[in-house]
mmCIF file of C-alpha atoms and ligand atoms in Angstrom:
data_model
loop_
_atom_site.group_PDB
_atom_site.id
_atom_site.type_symbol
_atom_site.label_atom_id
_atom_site.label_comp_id
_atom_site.label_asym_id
_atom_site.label_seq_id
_atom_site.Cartn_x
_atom_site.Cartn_y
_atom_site.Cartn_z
ATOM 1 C CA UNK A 266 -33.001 -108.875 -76.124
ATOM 2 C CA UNK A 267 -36.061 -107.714 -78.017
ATOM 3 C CA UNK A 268 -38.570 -107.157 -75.564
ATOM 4 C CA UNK A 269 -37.924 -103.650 -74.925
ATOM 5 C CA UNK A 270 -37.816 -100.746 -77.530
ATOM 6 C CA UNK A 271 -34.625 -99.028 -77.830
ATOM 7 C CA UNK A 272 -35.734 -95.868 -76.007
ATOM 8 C CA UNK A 273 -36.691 -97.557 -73.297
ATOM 9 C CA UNK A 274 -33.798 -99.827 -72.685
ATOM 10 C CA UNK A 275 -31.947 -96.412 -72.831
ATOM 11 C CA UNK A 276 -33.861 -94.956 -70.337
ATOM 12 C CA UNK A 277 -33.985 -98.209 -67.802
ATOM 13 C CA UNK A 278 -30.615 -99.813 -67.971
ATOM 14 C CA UNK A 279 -31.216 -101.301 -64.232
ATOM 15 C CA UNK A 280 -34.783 -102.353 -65.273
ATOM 16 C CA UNK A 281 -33.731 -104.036 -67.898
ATOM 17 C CA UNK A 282 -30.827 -106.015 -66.065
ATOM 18 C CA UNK A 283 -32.986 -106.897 -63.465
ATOM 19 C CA UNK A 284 -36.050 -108.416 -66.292
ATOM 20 C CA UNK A 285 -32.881 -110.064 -68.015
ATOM 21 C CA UNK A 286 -31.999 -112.016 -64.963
ATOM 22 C CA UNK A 287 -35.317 -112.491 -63.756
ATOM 23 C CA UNK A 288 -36.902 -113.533 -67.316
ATOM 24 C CA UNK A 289 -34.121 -114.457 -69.453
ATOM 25 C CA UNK A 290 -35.972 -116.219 -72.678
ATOM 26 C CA UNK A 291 -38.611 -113.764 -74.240
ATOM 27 C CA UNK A 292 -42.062 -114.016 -74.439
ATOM 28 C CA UNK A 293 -41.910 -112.627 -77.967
ATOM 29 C CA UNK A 294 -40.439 -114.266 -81.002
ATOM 30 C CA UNK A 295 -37.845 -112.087 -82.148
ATOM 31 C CA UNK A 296 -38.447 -109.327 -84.512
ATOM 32 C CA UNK A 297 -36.475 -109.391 -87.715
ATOM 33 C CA UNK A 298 -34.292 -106.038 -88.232
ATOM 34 C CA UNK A 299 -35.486 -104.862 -92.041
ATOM 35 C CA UNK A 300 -33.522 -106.313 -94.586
ATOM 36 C CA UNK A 301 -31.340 -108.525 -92.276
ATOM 37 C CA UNK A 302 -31.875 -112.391 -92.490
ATOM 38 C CA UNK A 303 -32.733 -114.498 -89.634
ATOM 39 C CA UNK A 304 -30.294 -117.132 -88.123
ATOM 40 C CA UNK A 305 -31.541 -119.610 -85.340
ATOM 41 C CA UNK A 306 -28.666 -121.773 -83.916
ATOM 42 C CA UNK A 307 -28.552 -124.417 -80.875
ATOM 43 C CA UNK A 308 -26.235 -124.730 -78.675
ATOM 44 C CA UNK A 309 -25.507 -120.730 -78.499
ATOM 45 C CA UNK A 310 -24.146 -120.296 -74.766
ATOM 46 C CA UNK A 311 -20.731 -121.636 -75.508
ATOM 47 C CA UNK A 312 -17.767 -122.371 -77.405
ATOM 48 C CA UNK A 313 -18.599 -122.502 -81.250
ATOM 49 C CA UNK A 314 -22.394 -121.703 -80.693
ATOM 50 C CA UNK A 315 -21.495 -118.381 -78.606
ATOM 51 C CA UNK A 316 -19.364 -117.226 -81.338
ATOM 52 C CA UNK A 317 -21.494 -117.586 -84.450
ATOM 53 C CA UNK A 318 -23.951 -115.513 -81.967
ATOM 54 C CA UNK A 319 -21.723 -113.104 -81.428
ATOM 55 C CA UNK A 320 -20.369 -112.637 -85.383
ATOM 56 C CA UNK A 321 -23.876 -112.898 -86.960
ATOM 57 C CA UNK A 322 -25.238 -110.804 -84.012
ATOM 58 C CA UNK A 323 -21.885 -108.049 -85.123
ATOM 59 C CA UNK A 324 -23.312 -108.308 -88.684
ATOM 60 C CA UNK A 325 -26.871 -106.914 -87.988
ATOM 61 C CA UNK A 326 -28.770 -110.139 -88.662
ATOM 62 C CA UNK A 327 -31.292 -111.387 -86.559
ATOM 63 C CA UNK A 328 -30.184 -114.295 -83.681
ATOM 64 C CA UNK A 329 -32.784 -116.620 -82.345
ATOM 65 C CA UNK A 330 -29.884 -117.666 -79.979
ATOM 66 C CA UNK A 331 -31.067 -121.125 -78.372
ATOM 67 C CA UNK A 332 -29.739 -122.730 -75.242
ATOM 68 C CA UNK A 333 -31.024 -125.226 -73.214
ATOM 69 C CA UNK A 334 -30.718 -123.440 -69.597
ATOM 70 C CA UNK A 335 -30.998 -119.763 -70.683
ATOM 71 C CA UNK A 336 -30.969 -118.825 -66.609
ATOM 72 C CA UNK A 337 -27.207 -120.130 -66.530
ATOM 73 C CA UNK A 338 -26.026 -118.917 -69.801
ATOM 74 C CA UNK A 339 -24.267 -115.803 -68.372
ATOM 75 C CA UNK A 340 -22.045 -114.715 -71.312
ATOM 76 C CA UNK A 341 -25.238 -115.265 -73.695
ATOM 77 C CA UNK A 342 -27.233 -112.818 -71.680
ATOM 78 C CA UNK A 343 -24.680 -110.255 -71.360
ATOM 79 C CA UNK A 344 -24.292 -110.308 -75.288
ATOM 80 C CA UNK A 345 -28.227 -109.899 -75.511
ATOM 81 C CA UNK A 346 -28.467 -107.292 -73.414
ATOM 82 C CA UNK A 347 -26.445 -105.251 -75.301
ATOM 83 C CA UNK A 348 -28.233 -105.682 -78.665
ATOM 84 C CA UNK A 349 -31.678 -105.807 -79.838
ATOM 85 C CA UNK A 350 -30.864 -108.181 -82.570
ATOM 86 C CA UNK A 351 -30.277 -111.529 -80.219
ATOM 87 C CA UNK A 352 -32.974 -113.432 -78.585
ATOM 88 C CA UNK A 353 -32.391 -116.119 -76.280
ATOM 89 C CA UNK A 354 -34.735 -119.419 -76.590
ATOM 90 C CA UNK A 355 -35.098 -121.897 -74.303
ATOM 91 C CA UNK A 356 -33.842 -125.854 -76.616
ATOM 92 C CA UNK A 357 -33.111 -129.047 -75.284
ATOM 93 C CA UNK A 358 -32.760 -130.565 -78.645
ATOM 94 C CA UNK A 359 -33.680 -133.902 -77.532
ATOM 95 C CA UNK A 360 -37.104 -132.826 -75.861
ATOM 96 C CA UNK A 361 -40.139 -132.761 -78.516
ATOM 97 C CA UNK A 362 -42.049 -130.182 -76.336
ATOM 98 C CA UNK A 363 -39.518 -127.713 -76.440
ATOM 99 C CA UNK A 364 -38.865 -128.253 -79.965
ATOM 100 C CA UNK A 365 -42.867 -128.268 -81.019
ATOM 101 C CA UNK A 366 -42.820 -125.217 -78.650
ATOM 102 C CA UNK A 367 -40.320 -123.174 -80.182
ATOM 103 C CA UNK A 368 -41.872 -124.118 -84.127
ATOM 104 C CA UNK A 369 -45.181 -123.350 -82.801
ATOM 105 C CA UNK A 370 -43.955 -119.273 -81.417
ATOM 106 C CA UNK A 371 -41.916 -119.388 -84.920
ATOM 107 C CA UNK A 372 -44.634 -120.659 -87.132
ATOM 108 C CA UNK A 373 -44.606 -118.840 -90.191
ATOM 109 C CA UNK A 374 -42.003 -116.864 -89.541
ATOM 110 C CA UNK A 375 -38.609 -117.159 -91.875
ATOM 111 C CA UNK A 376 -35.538 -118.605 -90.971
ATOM 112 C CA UNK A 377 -32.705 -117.607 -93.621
ATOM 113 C CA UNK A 378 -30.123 -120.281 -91.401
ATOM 114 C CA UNK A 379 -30.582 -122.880 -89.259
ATOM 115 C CA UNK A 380 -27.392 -123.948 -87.474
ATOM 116 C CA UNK A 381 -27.296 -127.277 -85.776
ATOM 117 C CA UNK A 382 -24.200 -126.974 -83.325
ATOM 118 C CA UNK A 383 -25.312 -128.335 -79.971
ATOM 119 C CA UNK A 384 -23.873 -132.106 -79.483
ATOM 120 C CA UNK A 385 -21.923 -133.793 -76.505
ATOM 121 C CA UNK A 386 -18.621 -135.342 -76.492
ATOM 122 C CA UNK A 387 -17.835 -137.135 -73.130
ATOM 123 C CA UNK A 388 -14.555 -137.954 -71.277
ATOM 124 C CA UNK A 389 -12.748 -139.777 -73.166
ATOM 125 C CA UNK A 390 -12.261 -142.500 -70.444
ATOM 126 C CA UNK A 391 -15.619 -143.556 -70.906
ATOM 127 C CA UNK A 392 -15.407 -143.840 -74.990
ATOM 128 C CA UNK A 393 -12.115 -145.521 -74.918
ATOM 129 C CA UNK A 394 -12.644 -149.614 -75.868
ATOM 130 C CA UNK A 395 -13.403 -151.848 -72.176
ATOM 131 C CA UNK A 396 -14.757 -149.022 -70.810
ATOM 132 C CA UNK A 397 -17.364 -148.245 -73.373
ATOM 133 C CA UNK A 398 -20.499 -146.670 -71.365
ATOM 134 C CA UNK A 399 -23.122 -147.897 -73.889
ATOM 135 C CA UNK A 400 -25.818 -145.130 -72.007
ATOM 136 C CA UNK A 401 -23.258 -142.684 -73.882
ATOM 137 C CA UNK A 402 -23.840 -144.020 -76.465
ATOM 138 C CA UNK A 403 -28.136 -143.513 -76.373
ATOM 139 C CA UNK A 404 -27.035 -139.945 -75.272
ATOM 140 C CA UNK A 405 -24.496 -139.345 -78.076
ATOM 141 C CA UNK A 406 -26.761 -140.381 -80.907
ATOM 142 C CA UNK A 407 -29.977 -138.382 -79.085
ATOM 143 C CA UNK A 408 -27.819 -135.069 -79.025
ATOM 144 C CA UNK A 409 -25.405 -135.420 -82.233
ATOM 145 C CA UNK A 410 -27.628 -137.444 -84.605
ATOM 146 C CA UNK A 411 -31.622 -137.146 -83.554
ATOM 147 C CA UNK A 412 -31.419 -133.799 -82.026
ATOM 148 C CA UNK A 413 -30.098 -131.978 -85.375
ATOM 149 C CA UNK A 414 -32.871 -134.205 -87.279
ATOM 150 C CA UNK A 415 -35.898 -133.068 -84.722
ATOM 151 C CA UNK A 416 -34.926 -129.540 -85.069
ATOM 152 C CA UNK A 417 -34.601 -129.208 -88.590
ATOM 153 C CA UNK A 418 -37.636 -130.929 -89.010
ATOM 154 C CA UNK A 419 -39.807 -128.924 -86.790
ATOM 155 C CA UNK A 420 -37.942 -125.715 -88.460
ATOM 156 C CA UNK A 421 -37.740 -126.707 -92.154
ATOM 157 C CA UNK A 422 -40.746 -124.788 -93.313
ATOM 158 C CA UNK A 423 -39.330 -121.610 -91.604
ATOM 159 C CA UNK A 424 -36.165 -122.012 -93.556
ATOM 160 C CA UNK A 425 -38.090 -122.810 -96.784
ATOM 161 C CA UNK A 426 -40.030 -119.613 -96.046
ATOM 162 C CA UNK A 427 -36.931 -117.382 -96.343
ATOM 163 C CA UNK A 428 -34.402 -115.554 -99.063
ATOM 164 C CA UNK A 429 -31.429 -117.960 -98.320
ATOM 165 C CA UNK A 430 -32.934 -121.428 -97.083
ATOM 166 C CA UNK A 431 -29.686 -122.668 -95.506
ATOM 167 C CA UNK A 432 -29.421 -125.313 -92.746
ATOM 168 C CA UNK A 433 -25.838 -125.719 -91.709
ATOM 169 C CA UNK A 434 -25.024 -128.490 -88.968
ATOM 170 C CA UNK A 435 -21.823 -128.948 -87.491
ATOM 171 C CA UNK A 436 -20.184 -131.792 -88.153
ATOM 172 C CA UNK A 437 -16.573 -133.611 -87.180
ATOM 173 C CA UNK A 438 -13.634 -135.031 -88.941
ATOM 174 C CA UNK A 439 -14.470 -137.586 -86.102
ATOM 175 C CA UNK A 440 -17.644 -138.845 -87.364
ATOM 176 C CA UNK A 441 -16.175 -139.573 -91.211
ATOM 177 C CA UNK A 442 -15.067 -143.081 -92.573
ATOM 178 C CA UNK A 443 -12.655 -141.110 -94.909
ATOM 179 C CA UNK A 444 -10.433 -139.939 -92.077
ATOM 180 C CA UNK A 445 -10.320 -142.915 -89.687
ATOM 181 C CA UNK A 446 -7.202 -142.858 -88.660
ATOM 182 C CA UNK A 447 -5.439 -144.179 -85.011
ATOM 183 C CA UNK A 448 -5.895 -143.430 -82.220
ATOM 184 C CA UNK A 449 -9.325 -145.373 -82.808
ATOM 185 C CA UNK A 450 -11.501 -144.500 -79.629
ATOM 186 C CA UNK A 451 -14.665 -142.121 -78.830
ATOM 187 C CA UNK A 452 -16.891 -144.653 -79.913
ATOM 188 C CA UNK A 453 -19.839 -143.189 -79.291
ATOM 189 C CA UNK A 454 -19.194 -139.525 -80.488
ATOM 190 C CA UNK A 455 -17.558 -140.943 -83.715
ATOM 191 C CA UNK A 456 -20.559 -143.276 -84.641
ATOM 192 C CA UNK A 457 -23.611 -140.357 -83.807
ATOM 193 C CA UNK A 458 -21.407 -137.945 -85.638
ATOM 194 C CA UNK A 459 -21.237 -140.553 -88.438
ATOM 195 C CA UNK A 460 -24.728 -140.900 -88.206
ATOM 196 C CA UNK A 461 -25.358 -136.969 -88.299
ATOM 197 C CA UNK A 462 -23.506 -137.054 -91.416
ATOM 198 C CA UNK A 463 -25.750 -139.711 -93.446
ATOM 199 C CA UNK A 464 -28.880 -137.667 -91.931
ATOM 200 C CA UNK A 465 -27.494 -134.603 -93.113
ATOM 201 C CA UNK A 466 -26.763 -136.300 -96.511
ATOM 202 C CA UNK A 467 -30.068 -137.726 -96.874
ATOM 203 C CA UNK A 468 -31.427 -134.306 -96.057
ATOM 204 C CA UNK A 469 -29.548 -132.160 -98.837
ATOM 205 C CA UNK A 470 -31.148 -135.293 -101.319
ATOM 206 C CA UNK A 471 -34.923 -134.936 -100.093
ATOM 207 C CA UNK A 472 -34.817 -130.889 -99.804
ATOM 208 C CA UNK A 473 -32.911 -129.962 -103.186
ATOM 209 C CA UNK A 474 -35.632 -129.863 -105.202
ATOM 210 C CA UNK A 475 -37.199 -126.985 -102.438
ATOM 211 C CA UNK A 476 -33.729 -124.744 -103.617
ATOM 212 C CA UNK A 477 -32.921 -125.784 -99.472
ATOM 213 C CA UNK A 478 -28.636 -125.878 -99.129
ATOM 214 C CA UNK A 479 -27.701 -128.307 -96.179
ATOM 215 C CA UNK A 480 -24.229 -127.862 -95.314
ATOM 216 C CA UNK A 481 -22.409 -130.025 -92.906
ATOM 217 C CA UNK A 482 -18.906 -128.537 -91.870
ATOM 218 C CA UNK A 483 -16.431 -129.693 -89.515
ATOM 219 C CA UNK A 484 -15.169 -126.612 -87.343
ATOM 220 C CA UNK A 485 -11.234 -127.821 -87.399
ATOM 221 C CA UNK A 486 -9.638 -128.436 -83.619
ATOM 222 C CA UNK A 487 -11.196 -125.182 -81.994
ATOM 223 C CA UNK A 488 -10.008 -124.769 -78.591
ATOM 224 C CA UNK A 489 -13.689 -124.240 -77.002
ATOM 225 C CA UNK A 490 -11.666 -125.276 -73.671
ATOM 226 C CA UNK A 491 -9.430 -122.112 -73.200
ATOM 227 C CA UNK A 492 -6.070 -124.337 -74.045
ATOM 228 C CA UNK A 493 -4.562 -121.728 -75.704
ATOM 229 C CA UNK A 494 -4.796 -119.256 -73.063
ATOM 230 C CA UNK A 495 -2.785 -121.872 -70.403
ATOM 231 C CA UNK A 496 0.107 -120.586 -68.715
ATOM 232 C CA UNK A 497 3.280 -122.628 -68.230
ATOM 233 C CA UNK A 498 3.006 -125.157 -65.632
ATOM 234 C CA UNK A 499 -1.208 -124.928 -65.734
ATOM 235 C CA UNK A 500 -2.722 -128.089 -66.291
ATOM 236 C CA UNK A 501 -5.014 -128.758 -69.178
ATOM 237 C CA UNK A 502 -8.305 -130.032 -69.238
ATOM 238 C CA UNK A 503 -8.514 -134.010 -68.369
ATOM 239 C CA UNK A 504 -10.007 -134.410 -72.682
ATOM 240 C CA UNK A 505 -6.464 -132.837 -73.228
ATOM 241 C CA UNK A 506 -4.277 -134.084 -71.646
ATOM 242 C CA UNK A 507 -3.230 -136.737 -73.996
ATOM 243 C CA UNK A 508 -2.658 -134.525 -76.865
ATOM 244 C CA UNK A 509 -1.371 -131.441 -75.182
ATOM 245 C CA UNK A 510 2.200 -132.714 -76.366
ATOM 246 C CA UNK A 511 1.417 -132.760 -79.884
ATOM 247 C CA UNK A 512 -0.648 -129.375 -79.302
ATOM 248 C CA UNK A 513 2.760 -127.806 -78.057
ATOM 249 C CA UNK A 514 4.825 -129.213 -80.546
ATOM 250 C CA UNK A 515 2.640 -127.958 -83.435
ATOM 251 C CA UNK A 516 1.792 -131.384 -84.785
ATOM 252 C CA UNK A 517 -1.843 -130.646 -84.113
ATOM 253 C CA UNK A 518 -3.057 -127.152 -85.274
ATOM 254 C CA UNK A 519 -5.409 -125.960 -82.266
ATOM 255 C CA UNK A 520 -7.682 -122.532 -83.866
ATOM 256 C CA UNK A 521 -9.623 -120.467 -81.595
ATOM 257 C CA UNK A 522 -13.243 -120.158 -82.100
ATOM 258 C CA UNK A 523 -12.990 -116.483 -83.302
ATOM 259 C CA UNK A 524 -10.849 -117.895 -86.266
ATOM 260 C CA UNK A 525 -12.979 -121.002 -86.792
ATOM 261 C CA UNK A 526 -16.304 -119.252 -86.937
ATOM 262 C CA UNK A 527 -15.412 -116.498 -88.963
ATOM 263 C CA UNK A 528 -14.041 -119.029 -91.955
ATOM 264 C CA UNK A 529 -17.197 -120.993 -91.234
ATOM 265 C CA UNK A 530 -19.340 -117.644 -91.486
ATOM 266 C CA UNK A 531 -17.524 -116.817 -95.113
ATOM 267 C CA UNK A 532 -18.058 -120.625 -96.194
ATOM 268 C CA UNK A 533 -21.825 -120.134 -95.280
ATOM 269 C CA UNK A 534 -22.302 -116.854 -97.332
ATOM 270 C CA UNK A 535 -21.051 -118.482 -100.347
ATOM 271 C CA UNK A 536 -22.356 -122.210 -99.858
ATOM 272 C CA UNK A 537 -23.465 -123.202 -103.338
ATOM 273 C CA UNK A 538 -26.256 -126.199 -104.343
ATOM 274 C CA UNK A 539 -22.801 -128.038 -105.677
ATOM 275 C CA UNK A 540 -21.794 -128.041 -101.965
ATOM 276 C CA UNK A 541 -24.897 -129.062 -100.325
ATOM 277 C CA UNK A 542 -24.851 -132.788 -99.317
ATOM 278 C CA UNK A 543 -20.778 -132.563 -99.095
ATOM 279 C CA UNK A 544 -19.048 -132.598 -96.071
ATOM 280 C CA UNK A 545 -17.001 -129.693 -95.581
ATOM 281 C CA UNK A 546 -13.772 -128.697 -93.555
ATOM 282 C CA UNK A 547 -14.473 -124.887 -92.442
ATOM 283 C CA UNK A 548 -11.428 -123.481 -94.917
ATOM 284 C CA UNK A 549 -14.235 -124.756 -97.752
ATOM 285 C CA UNK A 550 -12.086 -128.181 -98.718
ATOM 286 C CA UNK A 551 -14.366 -130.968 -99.284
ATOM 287 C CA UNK A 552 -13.975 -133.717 -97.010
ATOM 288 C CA UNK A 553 -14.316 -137.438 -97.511
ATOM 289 C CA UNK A 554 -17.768 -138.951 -95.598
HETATM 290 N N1 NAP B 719 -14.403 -127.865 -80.646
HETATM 291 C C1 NAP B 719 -13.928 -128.664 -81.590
HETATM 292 O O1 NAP B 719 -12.712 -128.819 -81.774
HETATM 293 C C2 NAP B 719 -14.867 -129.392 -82.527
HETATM 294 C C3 NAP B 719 -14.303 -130.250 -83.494
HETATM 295 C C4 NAP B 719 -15.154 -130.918 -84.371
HETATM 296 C C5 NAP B 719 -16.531 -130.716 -84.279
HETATM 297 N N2 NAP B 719 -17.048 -129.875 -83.324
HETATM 298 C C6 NAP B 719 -18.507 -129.699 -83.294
HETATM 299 O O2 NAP B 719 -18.821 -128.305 -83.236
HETATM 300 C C7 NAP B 719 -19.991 -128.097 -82.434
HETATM 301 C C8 NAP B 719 -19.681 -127.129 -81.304
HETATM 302 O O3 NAP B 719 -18.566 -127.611 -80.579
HETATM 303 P P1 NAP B 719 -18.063 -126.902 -79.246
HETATM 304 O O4 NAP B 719 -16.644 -127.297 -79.066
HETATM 305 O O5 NAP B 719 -18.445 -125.474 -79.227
HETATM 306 O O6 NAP B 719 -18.936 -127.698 -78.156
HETATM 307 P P2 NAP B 719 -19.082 -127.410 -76.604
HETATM 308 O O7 NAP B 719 -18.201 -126.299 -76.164
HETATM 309 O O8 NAP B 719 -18.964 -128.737 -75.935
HETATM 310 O O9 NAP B 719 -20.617 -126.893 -76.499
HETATM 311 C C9 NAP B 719 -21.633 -127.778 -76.794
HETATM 312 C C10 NAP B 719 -22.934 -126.989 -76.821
HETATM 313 O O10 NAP B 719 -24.003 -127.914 -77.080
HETATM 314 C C11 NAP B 719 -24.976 -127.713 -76.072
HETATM 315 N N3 NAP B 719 -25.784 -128.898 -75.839
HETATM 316 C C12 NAP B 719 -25.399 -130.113 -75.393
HETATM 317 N N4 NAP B 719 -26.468 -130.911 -75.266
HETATM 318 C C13 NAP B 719 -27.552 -130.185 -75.669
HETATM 319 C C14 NAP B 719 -28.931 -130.449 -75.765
HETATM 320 N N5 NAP B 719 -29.459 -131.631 -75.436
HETATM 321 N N6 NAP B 719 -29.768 -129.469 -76.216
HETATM 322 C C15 NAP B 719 -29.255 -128.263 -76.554
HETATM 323 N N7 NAP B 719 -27.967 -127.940 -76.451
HETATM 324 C C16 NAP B 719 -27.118 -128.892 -76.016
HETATM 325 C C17 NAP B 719 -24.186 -127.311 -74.847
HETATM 326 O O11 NAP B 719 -25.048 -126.747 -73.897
HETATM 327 P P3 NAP B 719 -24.755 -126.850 -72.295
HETATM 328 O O12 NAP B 719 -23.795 -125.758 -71.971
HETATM 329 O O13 NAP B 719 -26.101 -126.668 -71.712
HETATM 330 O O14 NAP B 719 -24.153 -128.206 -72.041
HETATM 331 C C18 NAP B 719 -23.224 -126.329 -75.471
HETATM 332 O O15 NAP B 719 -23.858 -125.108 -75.712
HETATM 333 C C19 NAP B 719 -20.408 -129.496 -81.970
HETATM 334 O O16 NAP B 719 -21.367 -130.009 -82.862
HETATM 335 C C20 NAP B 719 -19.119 -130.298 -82.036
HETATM 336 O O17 NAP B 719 -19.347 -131.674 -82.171
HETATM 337 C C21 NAP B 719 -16.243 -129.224 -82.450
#
């Protein structure tokens, strides 16, 4: 975390353990390193989020890493602790305060990348049709379809501010029209990630003439669940069970986030203004809306 200078942190390991535990998001906004862009991404204590944290945080560039209970986000803290490059920032994406809050300590300041990775996906039991939860669905479209919108919103002058003026949002095969295919279920996922994508769209449209990009890329099947690491005879998550067969059979390609994030990292660095508004899978094919 930033809040101590190197020679210090060097000097009071312990102290510094103990302020990360007890104080976890900073009081500062982080200081960009010289020369080394900015990158501010939600959803940064696990799975997909943790990663991008992790590889931008390996390449030197600044992380605003956000998370929306920074006291529980144990692996997030340990990576922070270690560098001075990663700050940790309290975001619910769906509360306005927080989101004003965190504009208002950024204000001014550039943001080369905005990724918008935070979203839910429920149990599939309650997304499956006569059993639709229709609260899930409220909650779906205020995580994966407002929340990416209220961020970018609050943020966009930030990213307009700096060298590379990306926003990136994470998408899903799920969420397009193209690639509706059976099994036809997670009704509520699929339609906010649907709407994400015509946000996202609409975005790239209203922000080109600013020389803003606005990516949206699906990730592939990442195994944020640890699936691939199951020994024989260990029971997979209840959200996989049903396709564990086809997982082991090698009908359904399962990546791990390390692969995922990197190909998503290399599709980032060389997103043109011809891709921006497209949906994108993360090995940079184009995919249908
Ligand atoms: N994994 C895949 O195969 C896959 C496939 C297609 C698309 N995607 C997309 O890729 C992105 C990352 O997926 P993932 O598998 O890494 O997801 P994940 O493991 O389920 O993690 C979701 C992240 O979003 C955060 N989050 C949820 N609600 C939030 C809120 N209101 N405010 C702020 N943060 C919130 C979670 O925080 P908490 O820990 O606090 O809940 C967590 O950090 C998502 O947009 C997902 O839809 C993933």
């Amino acid at each position: 975390m930033t809040v101590l200078p190197l020679g210090l942190r060097q000097l009071f390991p312990a102290l510094l353990a103990i302020m990360t535990v007890l104080n976890p998001v900073s009081g500062r906004a982080a200081e960009p390193a010289a020369e080394q862009p900015t990158v501010l991404i939600t959803g940064s204590n696990r799975g997909i989020g943790l990663e991008f944290t992790r590889q931008y945080a390996a390449r030197g560039w600044t992380v605003i890493a956000t998370t929306r209970r920074p006291e529980e986000a144990r692996e997030l803290r340990a990576l922070a602790a270690n560098r001075d490059n990663v700050v940790i920032e309290r975001l619910d994406i769906t509360s306005d305060a927080e989101v004003a809050a965190l504009a208002e300590k950024y204000r001014g300041r550039p943001i080369d990348l905005l990724i918008n990775n935070a979203a839910l996906l429920e149990k599939l039991d309650r997304q499956l049709l006569g059993k639709l939860d229709y609260e899930l669905f409220d909650r779906s479209f205020a995580i994966n379809a407002i929340g990416p919108m209220r961020v970018t919103e609050a943020l966009l002058e930030n990213v307009a501010a700096s060298g590379q003026k990306k926003i990136v949002t994470l998408g899903s095969a799920a969420g397009s029209h193209g690639l509706l295919n059976p099994p036809a279920n997670l009704y509520p996922y699929r339609a906010s990630k649907a709407a994400l994508n015509l946000l996202m769209h609409n975005l790239a449209l209203d922000v080109a003439k600013r020389g803003i990009l606005v990516g949206v890329i699906n990730p592939g099947l990442v195994d944020t669940r640890g699936v691939l690491q199951l020994k024989p005879g260990e029971a997979p998550p209840e959200e996989f069970a049903a396709l564990m067969p086809l997982i082991r059979a090698g009908k359904i390609r399962l990546i791990t986030p390390e692969e995922s994030v990197a190909a998503m990292v290399k599709l980032i660095d060389g997103l043109t203004p011809a891709q921006s508004g497209t949906f994108l899978n993360y090995d940079g094919q184009t995919l249908p809306w």
